[in-house]
Amino acid sequence: MVSITRILAMAAVLSLAACSKQPSPPVTDGVTDALLASAPEGEWLNYGNDLGEQHYSNLELIDDSNVGELGLAWFADFETARGQEAVPLMHNGVLFLTTAWSMVKAYDARTGALKWSYDPEVPRETLGRACCDAVNRGVALYGDKVYVGTLDGRLVALEQETGNLVFEKFIVPNQRDYTITGAPRIANGLVLLGSGGAEYRARGYLGAYDSQTGEEVWKFHTVPGNPADGFENDAMEAAAKTWAGEWWKFGGGGTVWDAITYDPATGLIYFGTGNAEPWVPSVVGREGDSLYTSSIVAVDAETGEYAWHFQETPEDRWDYDSASPIMTVDLTIDGEKRHVILHAPKNGYFYVLDAKTGKFISGTSYAEQNWTTGIDPVTGRAEINPEARYDVTGKTFSVNPGVMGAHSFQPMSFSPKTGLVYIPINLAAVPLRTEEDWKPTDVGYQNAQDPLWWSTPTAGPMGSDEPAAAMAALIAWDPLAKKEVWRVERSKLGNGGTLATAGNLVLHGTTDGRFEAFDAGKGKPLWSYNTHSSIIAAPMTYAIGGEQYVAVLTGWGGGWGGAAIGGTATRNTSRVLVFKLGAKAELPAPPSLAERVLDPPPFTGTDTQVTRGATIYGRYCYACHGAAAVAGSLNPDLRYSATLSDSNAIKSIIIEGALKHNGMVSFEKALADEDSEAIRHYLIKRPNDDKAAGK
Ligand code: CA
């Protein structure tokens, strides 16, 4: 009956929009919409488990009384050692996950035996247009297929049973600015995906694709294009009034790179949009709110038509993506049952919105912030601290939260039993200031941030001199009382997402390699396991044959993978770990983080070359190789490079792209030979300075 209603509704819609192609009907076998809305006991079918993305499981075989007996059941190593951010899915006894480079793997969820593996063979030079490593956050299951978005911009469908390719289609607008790292979501026969790229020149959008063919069914842009081309819809025309200058030349940003939540209760899709681009408004004459960047937007799930928006960060100039996962829950607020959205974006505020209308209910800072003087209690609009407009004041502003965000893609979880939301937060301010005489280029970030900050040893917690003090925490947040209930300090930034279970547990993995369980109500530590690696992903859980399992991916990388956080490299062994009660499997001994000795060639350059080199390094190099040339374990620490004494070797890498097969692209379009030489002298000066300082 439901499916007939659905088909009739779709027919009505299509008669209104005759130009649209009729999409394939929803599937009736395998993983159906009904199954996605209500998974069989023990299965985990959506990115956030339930469609509301609560990352909550009602399994309670593992609970606060026995979690101490949790042991390693099995593990499997990946052939790529980059950032691992995926949340696995489990269906019919098979665990499906993605690794860096958008590879897909299917394992026997009980034994860990590899069922199949699929490599989309993403060209490694794609890394040059990926802001944040070659990560991927997971697959979607629908019918008899598995869907993945690849870093180079393809939507790929595979057979669940065999991993054989069914179709693949490029769905990004170009091969210069767009990448895909997010997990696809499903809404009634449509596969939903956006893209990354708001550090480049992307124009954000959410696309809906036919699950059987990959054909685009509809697309909603998040920022207006060139008015001379005409606006796609009224929402774009309205948004254009909140921009100035020739924003479309730089794309505008607002990319939908992670949060997409389909809500059958309202028939809407909610998605989070990224920062406005370039970060610094004044360099391109941008003024105003820049809608719909740094916002939650809701569209009709069938047609993609605009329903409502709520902008969390107007006038974005702080890289405050609103891309953090969007959760829906039912709460009783002031005696009234409300279906609401809970959101904790990078800007440090926790929002509660009415899911149907987008109406603001509450907004409270869940982490330290200084970019506002508060928010309007009725509308929720941020009241911006004038000093935070660093491009207007012309002064450096140390913004909190920093560009890493108080909380980003790492899934938060919600327990209906405790009524609490479990959020991994970062506490790290970052100074922002405008680059003088900034000019856009064809490669690298287009952020117009003063690059010199990123190439000096005082670059804060992402650089070399900051001690590894408490910089992060796992917090339990009460969305009704609007306050923190408990907190566990974390020693490094960028920790993984969370999982809440009916066994009164919260599970959380950390950058420094611990996988831990806490009492969901009180935050008491109950179990801790040394993974010998680093966790930036969120765990999930499933049950087979009367046993409950917990799975999590390890592997350091992602947006801050280039950095030596807290001044130290972080170990990356990329694998999936699966735990159950009483299991006794053991991990092999970890590889040592080799002690290296700085041994640079003597410095023979000039101060002018070093300043020039530092400027270029801060613009093009630091994101992968670390602030102040101090790298994490993801990419080479260039202070130790054996090529520093050889001008031609450096030139062949930077200008000619000799290492592009490793993802180190050519910067020929942006840099000349003398720039390569300037970088070389900067990279020789840095280790000489460090050595002189006794490091
Ligand atoms: Ca961003």
XYZ file of C-alpha atoms and ligand atoms in Angstrom:
696
model
C 0.000 0.000 0.000
C 2.781 2.368 0.945
C 4.640 1.760 -2.276
C 1.510 2.375 -4.386
C 0.930 5.672 -2.601
C 4.527 6.502 -3.200
C 4.320 5.703 -6.933
C 1.164 7.789 -7.299
C 2.795 10.683 -5.475
C 5.800 10.435 -7.745
C 3.592 10.363 -10.856
C 1.897 13.547 -9.670
C 5.247 15.228 -9.135
C 6.533 14.157 -12.524
C 3.506 15.500 -14.333
C 4.352 18.887 -12.811
C 7.980 18.683 -13.852
C 7.749 17.064 -17.240
C 11.345 17.868 -18.125
C 12.669 15.605 -15.345
C 13.490 12.040 -16.278
C 11.405 9.437 -14.486
C 13.641 7.753 -11.937
C 13.609 3.996 -11.349
C 10.987 2.977 -8.780
C 12.082 2.125 -5.219
C 13.419 -1.425 -4.861
C 11.227 -4.193 -3.457
C 13.931 -6.782 -2.664
C 17.082 -6.777 -0.559
C 17.698 -3.592 1.404
C 14.407 -1.770 0.872
C 13.325 1.649 2.138
C 11.276 -0.129 4.808
C 14.375 -2.021 5.950
C 16.454 1.178 6.043
C 13.764 2.793 8.196
C 13.663 -0.185 10.565
C 16.656 -2.527 10.445
C 16.408 -6.202 11.462
C 17.693 -6.857 15.002
C 21.479 -6.683 15.091
C 21.993 -5.077 11.660
C 23.437 -1.599 11.026
C 22.169 -0.436 7.617
C 22.634 3.352 7.539
C 25.659 5.534 8.221
C 24.149 6.661 11.551
C 22.297 3.332 12.113
C 18.738 4.755 12.213
C 17.656 7.269 9.556
C 17.793 9.988 12.219
C 21.566 9.355 12.405
C 21.625 8.944 16.166
C 24.572 6.509 16.038
C 22.706 4.635 18.754
C 22.192 0.880 19.021
C 19.540 -0.860 21.114
C 21.840 -3.869 21.513
C 22.659 -4.485 25.165
C 24.508 -7.808 25.271
C 27.593 -5.730 25.952
C 26.773 -3.372 28.825
C 28.246 -1.346 31.664
C 28.582 -4.487 33.818
C 30.566 -6.683 31.392
C 32.321 -4.290 28.987
C 35.562 -4.941 30.861
C 35.604 -8.407 29.217
C 35.601 -6.910 25.722
C 38.452 -8.363 23.656
C 39.651 -8.390 20.067
C 37.641 -10.879 17.960
C 39.349 -10.172 14.633
C 41.119 -7.458 12.675
C 42.030 -6.874 9.045
C 44.804 -4.665 7.666
C 44.228 -2.286 4.764
C 46.665 -1.823 1.894
C 46.527 1.938 2.302
C 47.947 3.821 5.280
C 46.115 7.118 5.126
C 43.254 8.574 7.171
C 40.413 6.088 7.810
C 37.087 7.792 8.564
C 34.427 5.245 7.565
C 31.580 3.870 9.660
C 31.061 0.229 8.517
C 27.578 -1.131 7.731
C 26.430 -4.690 8.521
C 23.809 -6.635 6.565
C 23.181 -10.395 6.309
C 26.320 -11.211 8.251
C 28.559 -9.098 5.981
C 30.497 -6.033 7.149
C 30.842 -3.391 4.395
C 33.324 -0.543 4.755
C 35.446 1.896 2.790
C 39.107 2.782 3.218
C 41.139 5.764 2.085
C 41.253 6.077 -1.729
C 37.549 5.099 -1.800
C 38.216 1.346 -1.768
C 35.319 -0.871 -0.666
C 35.675 -4.083 1.347
C 33.220 -6.767 2.422
C 34.100 -9.132 5.302
C 32.377 -12.032 7.008
C 31.256 -9.987 10.024
C 31.710 -12.924 12.411
C 35.116 -14.253 11.322
C 36.723 -11.358 9.437
C 37.269 -13.455 6.295
C 37.519 -11.118 3.295
C 34.563 -11.705 0.980
C 35.595 -9.232 -1.703
C 37.503 -6.007 -2.221
C 36.963 -3.285 -4.808
C 39.488 -0.624 -5.811
C 38.148 2.236 -7.981
C 41.773 3.129 -8.836
C 41.487 6.795 -8.017
C 44.374 8.647 -9.707
C 46.771 9.547 -6.884
C 47.221 13.112 -8.152
C 43.586 13.700 -7.093
C 45.117 14.424 -3.685
C 46.107 17.829 -5.041
C 42.494 18.996 -5.019
C 41.446 17.204 -1.831
C 41.580 19.555 1.149
C 41.691 16.794 3.690
C 43.494 13.625 2.641
C 42.152 10.727 0.530
C 39.532 9.800 3.133
C 36.109 8.239 2.613
C 33.345 7.941 5.204
C 31.510 4.866 3.982
C 29.024 3.118 1.722
C 25.249 3.036 1.362
C 23.292 -0.198 0.860
C 20.145 -0.372 -1.272
C 18.456 -3.312 -2.968
C 21.251 -5.723 -3.931
C 23.828 -2.958 -4.393
C 26.544 -1.089 -2.507
C 27.149 2.589 -3.340
C 30.310 4.614 -2.850
C 31.378 8.109 -3.903
C 35.027 8.158 -5.034
C 37.571 10.867 -4.285
C 37.830 11.771 -7.977
C 34.077 12.329 -8.216
C 32.387 9.104 -9.325
C 29.239 7.469 -8.024
C 29.985 3.727 -8.123
C 27.449 0.912 -7.660
C 28.645 -2.637 -6.881
C 26.861 -5.936 -6.349
C 26.607 -6.602 -2.610
C 27.231 -10.292 -3.148
C 30.320 -10.149 -5.371
C 31.676 -6.598 -5.406
C 31.311 -6.621 -9.190
C 30.844 -3.225 -10.811
C 27.250 -2.433 -11.832
C 27.795 1.166 -12.965
C 30.025 4.145 -12.381
C 29.377 7.742 -13.330
C 31.289 10.986 -12.895
C 28.948 13.236 -10.971
C 31.159 16.222 -10.061
C 31.178 19.335 -12.289
C 34.931 19.319 -12.971
C 38.207 17.600 -12.192
C 39.893 20.666 -10.675
C 37.850 21.717 -7.664
C 35.576 18.867 -6.579
C 36.127 15.666 -4.621
C 33.832 13.215 -2.814
C 34.588 11.888 0.663
C 31.117 11.575 2.245
C 28.992 8.451 2.550
C 26.022 8.375 0.145
C 22.554 8.316 1.707
C 19.361 6.789 0.292
C 15.895 8.371 0.065
C 13.156 6.374 -1.654
C 15.141 5.065 -4.592
C 17.452 8.065 -4.875
C 21.151 8.069 -3.984
C 22.157 11.365 -2.360
C 25.654 12.824 -2.593
C 27.315 16.230 -2.516
C 31.018 17.052 -2.779
C 33.943 18.709 -1.085
C 35.894 21.615 -2.535
C 35.066 24.829 -0.636
C 38.788 25.440 -0.068
C 39.136 25.538 -3.861
C 36.570 26.979 -6.269
C 33.596 24.685 -5.856
C 29.961 25.737 -6.036
C 28.236 23.553 -3.457
C 25.274 21.329 -4.264
C 23.350 18.260 -3.198
C 22.617 15.782 -5.996
C 20.032 12.982 -6.149
C 20.844 10.087 -8.483
C 18.856 7.166 -9.845
C 19.845 4.094 -7.827
C 19.742 1.829 -10.911
C 21.533 4.007 -13.469
C 23.366 6.783 -11.629
C 21.542 9.398 -13.747
C 21.010 12.713 -12.001
C 17.351 13.133 -10.982
C 17.671 16.557 -9.336
C 20.298 18.897 -7.991
C 20.024 21.708 -5.446
C 22.825 24.293 -5.497
C 23.711 25.832 -2.160
C 25.005 29.146 -3.509
C 23.828 31.218 -6.466
C 25.699 31.172 -9.765
C 26.408 34.070 -12.111
C 23.172 36.140 -12.251
C 23.796 36.726 -15.966
C 23.109 33.016 -16.550
C 19.728 33.209 -14.809
C 18.891 31.584 -11.479
C 17.891 27.921 -11.278
C 15.109 28.646 -8.773
C 13.661 31.264 -6.413
C 15.936 30.106 -3.608
C 18.996 31.046 -5.706
C 17.532 34.430 -6.592
C 16.875 35.134 -2.906
C 20.354 33.970 -1.944
C 22.022 36.219 -4.547
C 20.836 39.269 -2.580
C 23.137 38.182 0.271
C 26.306 38.232 -1.835
C 28.358 40.997 -3.434
C 31.242 41.210 -5.855
C 31.786 38.508 -8.475
C 31.488 35.596 -6.062
C 30.635 33.059 -8.741
C 34.146 33.333 -10.194
C 35.365 31.573 -7.046
C 32.508 29.096 -6.812
C 31.252 30.479 -3.512
C 31.773 27.255 -1.518
C 28.953 25.896 0.642
C 29.809 22.331 -0.331
C 27.737 19.424 1.024
C 30.631 17.198 1.985
C 29.199 15.175 4.837
C 25.846 15.736 6.550
C 22.829 14.472 4.607
C 19.838 13.218 6.606
C 16.637 11.903 5.030
C 13.623 12.217 7.316
C 10.568 10.114 6.352
C 8.585 11.886 9.114
C 8.700 15.203 7.240
C 9.508 14.044 3.707
C 12.517 16.368 3.808
C 16.250 15.967 3.352
C 18.396 18.098 5.657
C 21.982 18.791 4.683
C 24.835 20.852 6.049
C 26.776 23.290 3.878
C 30.453 24.161 4.031
C 32.277 27.459 4.437
C 32.039 30.397 2.054
C 34.963 30.731 -0.351
C 37.434 32.403 -0.385
C 37.574 32.462 3.400
C 38.440 36.189 3.430
C 35.409 38.091 2.065
C 37.154 41.371 1.274
C 39.653 39.947 -1.226
C 36.813 39.345 -3.670
C 34.434 42.087 -2.534
C 32.122 39.599 -0.836
C 29.688 41.164 1.627
C 26.601 39.981 3.467
C 25.442 36.653 4.809
C 26.494 34.611 1.732
C 23.536 32.234 1.735
C 23.329 29.265 1.932
C 26.889 28.732 3.177
C 27.487 27.465 6.740
C 23.807 26.546 6.998
C 21.401 23.656 7.369
C 19.164 23.513 4.295
C 16.031 21.385 3.902
C 14.627 20.290 0.528
C 11.732 18.097 -0.543
C 13.038 14.527 -0.731
C 11.335 13.767 -4.039
C 11.792 16.973 -5.992
C 14.778 18.676 -4.378
C 12.748 21.877 -4.006
C 13.776 24.325 -1.300
C 11.814 23.984 1.969
C 13.738 26.044 4.556
C 17.193 27.054 5.690
C 18.857 28.060 8.932
C 22.188 29.828 8.665
C 24.389 29.031 11.634
C 27.274 31.270 10.634
C 26.476 34.417 8.648
C 29.342 36.230 6.882
C 31.570 33.183 7.232
C 35.259 34.026 7.219
C 36.375 31.444 9.810
C 35.971 28.194 7.824
C 32.888 27.367 9.895
C 31.438 24.546 7.823
C 28.024 23.378 9.015
C 28.822 19.955 7.587
C 28.786 18.084 10.916
C 26.313 15.174 10.931
C 22.669 16.239 11.354
C 20.610 14.219 13.836
C 16.838 14.052 14.288
C 15.248 13.055 17.603
C 11.892 13.351 19.351
C 12.082 15.458 22.510
C 9.495 16.778 24.920
C 10.179 20.502 25.154
C 8.070 22.604 27.544
C 5.565 19.763 27.770
C 5.211 19.481 24.006
C 6.473 16.547 21.941
C 8.713 17.940 19.218
C 10.473 16.297 16.261
C 13.738 18.218 16.192
C 17.149 18.512 14.591
C 20.203 18.481 16.842
C 23.367 19.982 15.386
C 26.826 20.786 16.738
C 28.753 22.457 13.891
C 32.303 23.814 13.859
C 31.231 27.257 15.143
C 30.845 26.011 18.753
C 27.062 26.364 19.152
C 24.671 23.470 19.779
C 21.404 24.050 17.901
C 17.940 22.609 18.366
C 15.631 23.314 15.406
C 12.119 22.216 14.530
C 12.626 19.564 11.839
C 9.527 20.382 9.798
C 9.923 24.158 9.686
C 13.556 24.834 10.558
C 12.351 27.180 13.275
C 14.986 27.968 15.894
C 14.291 26.427 19.324
C 17.590 26.930 21.125
C 21.290 27.558 20.571
C 23.933 27.311 23.268
C 27.712 27.343 23.049
C 28.977 23.843 23.791
C 32.625 24.863 23.537
C 34.548 28.076 24.097
C 33.890 30.644 21.387
C 34.828 34.269 20.759
C 33.519 34.953 17.253
C 30.120 36.119 18.573
C 28.913 38.239 21.446
C 25.938 35.881 21.682
C 23.012 34.777 19.562
C 19.531 36.224 19.233
C 17.327 34.173 21.594
C 14.363 34.351 19.218
C 15.871 33.917 15.753
C 19.133 32.168 16.648
C 21.100 34.573 14.487
C 24.709 34.988 15.550
C 25.721 38.433 16.792
C 29.204 38.733 15.382
C 32.056 40.067 17.494
C 33.384 43.039 15.431
C 36.972 42.020 16.240
C 36.355 38.650 14.587
C 36.010 40.457 11.237
C 39.790 40.360 10.846
C 39.644 41.413 7.215
C 37.744 44.575 8.220
C 39.945 45.455 11.194
C 43.130 44.540 9.340
C 44.328 42.874 12.551
C 45.091 39.262 13.379
C 42.249 37.600 15.263
C 42.832 34.395 17.181
C 39.470 32.787 16.566
C 37.923 30.202 18.845
C 36.905 27.612 17.808
C 39.817 27.480 15.393
C 39.467 26.344 11.811
C 39.515 22.713 12.945
C 36.105 23.416 14.469
C 34.824 22.666 17.955
C 33.366 19.580 16.286
C 33.437 18.513 12.633
C 32.612 15.342 10.650
C 33.137 12.933 13.557
C 29.650 11.550 14.275
C 28.107 12.466 17.609
C 25.651 10.001 19.157
C 22.435 10.240 21.180
C 21.043 7.865 23.757
C 17.259 7.991 24.190
C 17.842 6.313 27.560
C 20.001 9.117 29.002
C 18.697 11.901 26.758
C 22.318 12.969 26.243
C 24.337 13.729 23.110
C 27.962 12.565 23.064
C 30.229 14.979 21.187
C 33.994 14.808 20.573
C 35.154 18.426 20.820
C 38.341 20.334 20.011
C 39.651 23.266 22.017
C 42.156 25.102 19.855
C 42.094 28.731 18.758
C 43.779 29.631 15.461
C 44.900 33.124 14.439
C 43.480 34.370 11.164
C 44.728 37.278 9.120
C 44.370 38.315 5.528
C 47.152 37.722 3.047
C 48.252 41.015 1.537
C 48.088 41.195 -2.252
C 46.423 37.783 -2.444
C 45.826 36.456 -5.942
C 43.931 33.299 -6.860
C 45.809 30.490 -8.600
C 44.874 27.307 -10.419
C 46.205 24.962 -7.757
C 45.950 24.656 -3.994
C 43.798 26.383 -1.396
C 42.126 29.675 -2.345
C 41.661 30.861 1.226
C 43.571 34.175 1.184
C 44.982 33.485 4.653
C 48.368 34.917 5.525
C 50.571 31.872 4.802
C 53.450 32.999 7.011
C 51.581 31.938 10.136
C 51.515 28.362 8.888
C 55.242 28.262 8.277
C 56.523 29.527 11.613
C 57.312 27.343 14.631
C 54.793 29.258 16.758
C 51.883 27.853 14.783
C 50.029 26.712 17.888
C 48.746 23.244 18.634
C 49.048 22.210 14.993
C 52.692 23.291 14.952
C 55.762 22.217 16.784
C 55.980 24.193 20.006
C 52.687 23.619 21.731
C 52.815 21.055 24.549
C 50.408 18.133 24.311
C 48.174 19.606 27.032
C 44.440 18.954 27.218
C 43.203 20.206 23.870
C 40.128 18.152 23.348
C 37.368 16.363 25.214
C 34.491 13.956 24.943
C 31.429 15.700 26.352
C 27.908 14.556 27.206
C 25.485 17.354 26.335
C 21.917 17.703 27.597
C 19.927 19.277 24.730
C 16.970 20.127 27.004
C 18.883 21.623 29.929
C 21.300 23.135 27.382
C 24.366 22.212 29.368
C 27.280 19.833 29.629
C 26.642 16.908 31.998
C 30.051 15.241 31.990
C 33.410 15.592 30.304
C 36.448 13.394 29.681
C 39.609 15.284 28.714
C 41.528 14.085 25.638
C 45.228 14.721 25.119
C 45.230 15.395 21.380
C 43.036 17.104 18.804
C 40.943 15.438 16.120
C 39.616 12.376 17.982
C 37.048 9.979 16.512
C 33.251 9.984 16.588
C 31.075 8.266 19.178
C 28.652 5.337 19.515
C 25.963 5.121 22.218
C 24.274 1.834 23.143
C 21.358 0.608 25.198
C 23.907 -1.121 27.443
C 24.505 2.318 29.030
C 27.739 2.697 27.065
C 29.459 5.354 25.024
C 32.396 4.178 22.899
C 35.073 6.575 21.683
C 38.465 6.280 19.984
C 41.275 8.808 20.203
C 44.072 10.278 18.138
C 46.565 8.828 20.606
C 45.269 5.320 19.982
C 42.897 4.453 22.812
C 39.525 2.807 22.137
C 37.414 3.282 25.250
C 34.002 2.710 26.823
C 32.305 5.021 29.319
C 29.199 4.877 31.466
C 26.714 6.810 29.309
C 25.010 8.423 32.270
C 28.008 9.458 34.333
C 31.062 9.369 32.073
C 32.884 6.897 34.310
C 35.660 5.109 32.362
C 34.872 1.378 32.067
C 37.248 -0.095 29.477
C 40.294 1.011 27.499
C 42.183 -0.749 24.712
C 45.481 0.268 23.090
C 45.022 0.051 19.303
C 48.687 0.966 18.581
C 47.384 3.415 16.012
C 45.108 6.430 15.870
C 41.322 6.616 15.658
C 39.509 9.417 13.830
C 36.479 7.334 12.757
C 33.340 6.452 14.737
C 32.617 2.935 16.010
C 29.469 0.911 15.193
C 28.001 -2.303 16.584
C 26.086 -5.345 15.352
C 24.960 -8.770 16.527
C 25.121 -12.237 14.951
C 24.171 -15.558 16.513
C 23.512 -14.152 19.959
C 26.827 -12.286 20.155
C 27.316 -8.518 19.968
C 30.323 -7.063 18.130
C 31.845 -3.563 18.089
C 33.834 -2.387 15.044
C 36.074 0.634 14.555
C 38.645 1.712 11.949
C 42.133 2.901 12.883
C 44.435 5.087 10.769
C 45.675 8.646 11.202
C 45.075 11.248 8.513
C 42.209 13.412 7.324
C 42.044 17.188 7.512
C 44.772 17.484 10.133
C 46.722 14.390 9.138
C 49.546 16.556 7.834
C 50.066 18.090 11.245
C 52.197 16.885 14.099
C 49.508 17.580 16.658
C 50.950 18.594 19.985
C 54.347 18.574 18.297
C 54.487 14.803 17.916
C 53.850 12.455 15.019
C 50.882 10.132 15.333
C 51.085 6.464 14.414
C 49.121 5.252 11.420
C 48.352 1.567 11.075
C 45.221 1.365 8.961
C 42.884 -1.521 9.781
C 39.471 -2.506 11.041
C 39.250 -3.860 14.605
C 36.268 -5.937 15.753
C 35.609 -6.707 19.424
C 33.323 -9.042 21.368
C 33.057 -10.288 24.944
C 35.711 -12.784 25.993
C 37.666 -12.656 22.714
C 41.430 -12.962 22.934
C 42.949 -12.135 19.529
C 46.102 -10.025 19.665
C 47.495 -7.307 17.454
C 51.034 -7.665 16.117
C 53.652 -5.496 17.824
C 53.411 -1.934 16.512
C 56.087 -0.523 14.219
C 58.186 2.000 16.092
C 57.933 5.681 15.319
C 61.569 5.756 14.386
C 63.762 8.194 16.271
C 65.206 10.421 13.629
C 68.038 12.869 13.898
C 67.907 16.227 12.159
C 70.821 16.401 9.742
C 70.127 19.231 7.299
C 72.629 20.595 4.796
C 74.117 23.974 5.766
C 71.962 26.997 5.050
C 73.305 29.006 2.120
C 70.234 31.005 1.078
C 69.232 34.596 1.767
C 66.644 36.010 4.183
C 64.595 37.131 1.188
C 64.535 33.555 -0.108
C 63.513 32.196 3.273
C 60.645 34.681 3.603
C 59.507 33.915 0.089
C 59.833 30.173 0.737
C 57.936 30.445 4.021
C 55.136 32.337 2.311
C 54.821 29.705 -0.396
C 55.098 26.882 2.133
C 52.303 28.407 4.236
C 50.082 28.652 1.212
C 50.709 25.424 -0.672
C 52.554 22.935 1.512
C 51.620 23.096 5.188
C 48.224 21.413 4.853
C 49.906 18.125 3.941
C 53.400 18.505 5.397
C 52.517 20.239 8.661
C 52.753 23.747 10.091
C 56.315 25.031 10.336
C 57.410 21.996 8.271
C 56.884 19.652 11.231
C 54.849 16.754 9.828
C 52.690 14.058 11.366
C 53.210 10.490 10.221
C 50.883 10.768 7.212
C 53.186 12.624 4.815
C 56.959 13.138 4.726
C 58.508 15.550 7.230
C 60.437 17.672 4.755
C 63.031 18.806 7.295
C 64.489 15.308 6.939
C 64.285 15.148 3.144
C 67.357 13.731 1.460
C 66.714 15.971 -1.540
C 67.226 19.292 0.278
C 70.771 19.689 -0.972
C 69.750 19.191 -4.598
C 68.049 22.115 -6.410
C 67.159 19.997 -9.414
C 65.669 17.171 -7.378
C 63.425 19.601 -5.482
C 62.460 21.306 -8.730
C 61.573 18.006 -10.381
C 59.179 17.264 -7.513
C 57.586 20.695 -6.961
C 57.504 21.964 -10.541
C 57.647 18.841 -12.709
C 55.498 16.538 -10.586
C 58.046 13.699 -10.276
C 56.110 12.243 -7.312
C 52.583 12.740 -8.609
C 52.005 8.971 -8.423
C 52.185 9.461 -4.638
C 49.714 12.338 -4.701
C 52.399 15.071 -4.684
C 51.107 17.025 -7.669
C 53.013 19.478 -9.850
C 52.725 23.128 -8.816
C 53.892 24.285 -12.235
C 50.782 26.415 -12.722
C 51.427 28.406 -9.563
C 55.184 28.381 -8.980
C 58.348 29.198 -10.917
C 61.840 27.703 -10.601
C 62.977 30.451 -8.217
C 59.971 29.661 -5.976
C 61.092 26.046 -5.792
C 64.533 27.264 -4.775
C 63.006 29.584 -2.137
C 61.044 26.670 -0.625
C 64.255 24.637 -0.580
C 66.092 27.329 1.385
C 63.165 27.665 3.812
C 63.180 23.873 4.288
C 66.927 23.936 4.969
C 66.629 26.863 7.381
C 63.870 25.284 9.495
C 65.775 22.135 10.609
C 68.952 24.190 11.096
C 66.987 26.484 13.435
C 65.435 23.501 15.219
C 68.835 21.878 15.622
C 70.318 25.083 16.990
C 67.410 25.217 19.444
C 68.325 21.737 20.642
C 65.351 19.883 19.134
Ca 36.036 24.026 5.149
